[in-house]
Amino acid sequence: MTTTLHTGGCRCGAVRFEASAAPNHVSYCHCGDCRKATGAPVSAFVGFMADEVAITGETLRSFDNGPVTRSFCGVCGSPIAYADERIGETIYFMLGAMDAPQNYKPTLHAYVREQLPYLHMPDGLPRHVGTSVPRPDGTRS
């Protein structure tokens, strides 16, 4: 059986990543923290189980903000991924950092309570007021 690798990296090529299994989550996020981290009005992520991911590159840097760790390339500054200790062992790569972003269609919107009022995305996807991923205690806050 052939394993499909899901690959990506930063703009300058100093950081590369691959996942050996299919993503478990593809979504848009409208939260203010993602806006600040990416400089975009909305972010899109592709989630994989952390034990199925390999990241290479000595220039990978990270920034911790409470339970969230965001990684980026220390050379070109490209945002790479985030992990949130409140929601388990998944790493969420920036959809735009994927080598073939067209292959990862988001399936929902998260944190729509923080969506910018001028941003309209009439795509019919489910919308979550807060997180789209339940916490281990079952909450979505």
PDB file of N, CA and C in Angstrom, residues 28-69:
ATOM      1  N   TYR A  28     -11.196  27.091   8.663  1.00  0.00           N
ATOM      2  CA  TYR A  28     -10.890  28.513   8.747  1.00  0.00           C
ATOM      3  C   TYR A  28     -10.955  28.921  10.215  1.00  0.00           C
ATOM      4  N   CYS A  29     -10.141  29.897  10.604  1.00  0.00           N
ATOM      5  CA  CYS A  29     -10.227  30.460  11.950  1.00  0.00           C
ATOM      6  C   CYS A  29     -10.291  31.976  11.839  1.00  0.00           C
ATOM      7  N   HIS A  30     -11.243  32.560  12.562  1.00  0.00           N
ATOM      8  CA  HIS A  30     -11.464  34.003  12.533  1.00  0.00           C
ATOM      9  C   HIS A  30     -11.003  34.678  13.820  1.00  0.00           C
ATOM     10  N   CYS A  31     -10.295  33.980  14.688  1.00  0.00           N
ATOM     11  CA  CYS A  31      -9.948  34.574  15.986  1.00  0.00           C
ATOM     12  C   CYS A  31      -8.881  35.662  15.847  1.00  0.00           C
ATOM     13  N   GLY A  32      -8.902  36.567  16.796  1.00  0.00           N
ATOM     14  CA  GLY A  32      -7.953  37.677  16.790  1.00  0.00           C
ATOM     15  C   GLY A  32      -6.514  37.230  16.936  1.00  0.00           C
ATOM     16  N   ASP A  33      -6.264  36.162  17.681  1.00  0.00           N
ATOM     17  CA  ASP A  33      -4.902  35.676  17.853  1.00  0.00           C
ATOM     18  C   ASP A  33      -4.327  35.192  16.521  1.00  0.00           C
ATOM     19  N   CYS A  34      -5.128  34.466  15.749  1.00  0.00           N
ATOM     20  CA  CYS A  34      -4.666  34.017  14.427  1.00  0.00           C
ATOM     21  C   CYS A  34      -4.438  35.209  13.500  1.00  0.00           C
ATOM     22  N   ARG A  35      -5.319  36.215  13.596  1.00  0.00           N
ATOM     23  CA  ARG A  35      -5.125  37.423  12.771  1.00  0.00           C
ATOM     24  C   ARG A  35      -3.792  38.079  13.072  1.00  0.00           C
ATOM     25  N   LYS A  36      -3.484  38.221  14.347  1.00  0.00           N
ATOM     26  CA  LYS A  36      -2.217  38.853  14.740  1.00  0.00           C
ATOM     27  C   LYS A  36      -1.019  38.015  14.310  1.00  0.00           C
ATOM     28  N   ALA A  37      -1.137  36.697  14.430  1.00  0.00           N
ATOM     29  CA  ALA A  37      -0.019  35.804  14.107  1.00  0.00           C
ATOM     30  C   ALA A  37       0.260  35.732  12.607  1.00  0.00           C
ATOM     31  N   THR A  38      -0.782  35.917  11.791  1.00  0.00           N
ATOM     32  CA  THR A  38      -0.603  35.750  10.346  1.00  0.00           C
ATOM     33  C   THR A  38      -0.666  37.049   9.559  1.00  0.00           C
ATOM     34  N   GLY A  39      -1.278  38.077  10.125  1.00  0.00           N
ATOM     35  CA  GLY A  39      -1.453  39.323   9.396  1.00  0.00           C
ATOM     36  C   GLY A  39      -2.576  39.257   8.381  1.00  0.00           C
ATOM     37  N   ALA A  40      -3.380  38.216   8.421  1.00  0.00           N
ATOM     38  CA  ALA A  40      -4.475  38.027   7.472  1.00  0.00           C
ATOM     39  C   ALA A  40      -5.819  38.164   8.186  1.00  0.00           C
ATOM     40  N   PRO A  41      -6.878  38.544   7.461  1.00  0.00           N
ATOM     41  CA  PRO A  41      -8.182  38.692   8.106  1.00  0.00           C
ATOM     42  C   PRO A  41      -8.810  37.374   8.525  1.00  0.00           C
ATOM     43  N   VAL A  42      -8.372  36.276   7.944  1.00  0.00           N
ATOM     44  CA  VAL A  42      -8.826  34.936   8.318  1.00  0.00           C
ATOM     45  C   VAL A  42      -7.676  33.971   8.042  1.00  0.00           C
ATOM     46  N   SER A  43      -7.582  32.930   8.840  1.00  0.00           N
ATOM     47  CA  SER A  43      -6.538  31.917   8.645  1.00  0.00           C
ATOM     48  C   SER A  43      -7.185  30.601   8.266  1.00  0.00           C
ATOM     49  N   ALA A  44      -6.404  29.741   7.630  1.00  0.00           N
ATOM     50  CA  ALA A  44      -6.874  28.399   7.303  1.00  0.00           C
ATOM     51  C   ALA A  44      -5.796  27.409   7.724  1.00  0.00           C
ATOM     52  N   PHE A  45      -6.231  26.305   8.315  1.00  0.00           N
ATOM     53  CA  PHE A  45      -5.313  25.326   8.885  1.00  0.00           C
ATOM     54  C   PHE A  45      -5.631  23.913   8.423  1.00  0.00           C
ATOM     55  N   VAL A  46      -4.584  23.088   8.403  1.00  0.00           N
ATOM     56  CA  VAL A  46      -4.692  21.668   8.094  1.00  0.00           C
ATOM     57  C   VAL A  46      -4.098  20.923   9.289  1.00  0.00           C
ATOM     58  N   GLY A  47      -4.910  20.137   9.993  1.00  0.00           N
ATOM     59  CA  GLY A  47      -4.464  19.460  11.206  1.00  0.00           C
ATOM     60  C   GLY A  47      -4.099  18.010  10.977  1.00  0.00           C
ATOM     61  N   PHE A  48      -3.007  17.603  11.611  1.00  0.00           N
ATOM     62  CA  PHE A  48      -2.533  16.217  11.566  1.00  0.00           C
ATOM     63  C   PHE A  48      -2.177  15.786  12.984  1.00  0.00           C
ATOM     64  N   MET A  49      -2.283  14.490  13.261  1.00  0.00           N
ATOM     65  CA  MET A  49      -1.813  13.976  14.542  1.00  0.00           C
ATOM     66  C   MET A  49      -0.311  14.214  14.630  1.00  0.00           C
ATOM     67  N   ALA A  50       0.147  14.718  15.759  1.00  0.00           N
ATOM     68  CA  ALA A  50       1.551  15.099  15.908  1.00  0.00           C
ATOM     69  C   ALA A  50       2.516  13.943  15.686  1.00  0.00           C
ATOM     70  N   ASP A  51       2.118  12.739  16.048  1.00  0.00           N
ATOM     71  CA  ASP A  51       3.031  11.604  15.881  1.00  0.00           C
ATOM     72  C   ASP A  51       3.146  11.149  14.426  1.00  0.00           C
ATOM     73  N   GLU A  52       2.385  11.765  13.531  1.00  0.00           N
ATOM     74  CA  GLU A  52       2.453  11.452  12.097  1.00  0.00           C
ATOM     75  C   GLU A  52       3.195  12.534  11.318  1.00  0.00           C
ATOM     76  N   VAL A  53       3.814  13.475  12.046  1.00  0.00           N
ATOM     77  CA  VAL A  53       4.434  14.649  11.434  1.00  0.00           C
ATOM     78  C   VAL A  53       5.933  14.665  11.682  1.00  0.00           C
ATOM     79  N   ALA A  54       6.683  15.075  10.662  1.00  0.00           N
ATOM     80  CA  ALA A  54       8.126  15.319  10.796  1.00  0.00           C
ATOM     81  C   ALA A  54       8.396  16.732  10.293  1.00  0.00           C
ATOM     82  N   ILE A  55       9.130  17.498  11.087  1.00  0.00           N
ATOM     83  CA  ILE A  55       9.504  18.869  10.717  1.00  0.00           C
ATOM     84  C   ILE A  55      11.015  18.947  10.717  1.00  0.00           C
ATOM     85  N   THR A  56      11.578  19.513   9.659  1.00  0.00           N
ATOM     86  CA  THR A  56      13.024  19.687   9.570  1.00  0.00           C
ATOM     87  C   THR A  56      13.349  21.150   9.323  1.00  0.00           C
ATOM     88  N   GLY A  57      14.529  21.533   9.730  1.00  0.00           N
ATOM     89  CA  GLY A  57      15.000  22.899   9.512  1.00  0.00           C
ATOM     90  C   GLY A  57      15.483  23.523  10.799  1.00  0.00           C
ATOM     91  N   GLU A  58      16.734  23.917  10.802  1.00  0.00           N
ATOM     92  CA  GLU A  58      17.326  24.509  12.002  1.00  0.00           C
ATOM     93  C   GLU A  58      16.804  25.904  12.292  1.00  0.00           C
ATOM     94  N   THR A  59      16.109  26.506  11.334  1.00  0.00           N
ATOM     95  CA  THR A  59      15.626  27.877  11.533  1.00  0.00           C
ATOM     96  C   THR A  59      14.213  27.938  12.108  1.00  0.00           C
ATOM     97  N   LEU A  60      13.613  26.777  12.420  1.00  0.00           N
ATOM     98  CA  LEU A  60      12.273  26.780  12.999  1.00  0.00           C
ATOM     99  C   LEU A  60      12.322  27.452  14.366  1.00  0.00           C
ATOM    100  N   ARG A  61      11.454  28.412  14.567  1.00  0.00           N
ATOM    101  CA  ARG A  61      11.342  29.135  15.828  1.00  0.00           C
ATOM    102  C   ARG A  61       9.913  28.999  16.325  1.00  0.00           C
ATOM    103  N   SER A  62       9.725  29.309  17.601  1.00  0.00           N
ATOM    104  CA  SER A  62       8.371  29.234  18.139  1.00  0.00           C
ATOM    105  C   SER A  62       8.111  30.385  19.086  1.00  0.00           C
ATOM    106  N   PHE A  63       6.836  30.665  19.276  1.00  0.00           N
ATOM    107  CA  PHE A  63       6.376  31.688  20.192  1.00  0.00           C
ATOM    108  C   PHE A  63       5.228  31.099  20.983  1.00  0.00           C
ATOM    109  N   ASP A  64       5.337  31.132  22.300  1.00  0.00           N
ATOM    110  CA  ASP A  64       4.302  30.600  23.182  1.00  0.00           C
ATOM    111  C   ASP A  64       3.416  31.736  23.668  1.00  0.00           C
ATOM    112  N   ASN A  65       2.113  31.523  23.579  1.00  0.00           N
ATOM    113  CA  ASN A  65       1.131  32.466  24.091  1.00  0.00           C
ATOM    114  C   ASN A  65       0.139  31.653  24.907  1.00  0.00           C
ATOM    115  N   GLY A  66       0.432  31.501  26.188  1.00  0.00           N
ATOM    116  CA  GLY A  66      -0.401  30.649  27.035  1.00  0.00           C
ATOM    117  C   GLY A  66      -0.285  29.212  26.564  1.00  0.00           C
ATOM    118  N   PRO A  67      -1.425  28.545  26.311  1.00  0.00           N
ATOM    119  CA  PRO A  67      -1.396  27.140  25.904  1.00  0.00           C
ATOM    120  C   PRO A  67      -1.099  26.931  24.414  1.00  0.00           C
ATOM    121  N   VAL A  68      -0.981  28.018  23.661  1.00  0.00           N
ATOM    122  CA  VAL A  68      -0.769  27.925  22.213  1.00  0.00           C
ATOM    123  C   VAL A  68       0.691  28.195  21.867  1.00  0.00           C
ATOM    124  N   THR A  69       1.260  27.306  21.056  1.00  0.00           N
ATOM    125  CA  THR A  69       2.617  27.502  20.532  1.00  0.00           C
ATOM    126  C   THR A  69       2.512  27.641  19.030  1.00  0.00           C
TER     127      THR A  69
END
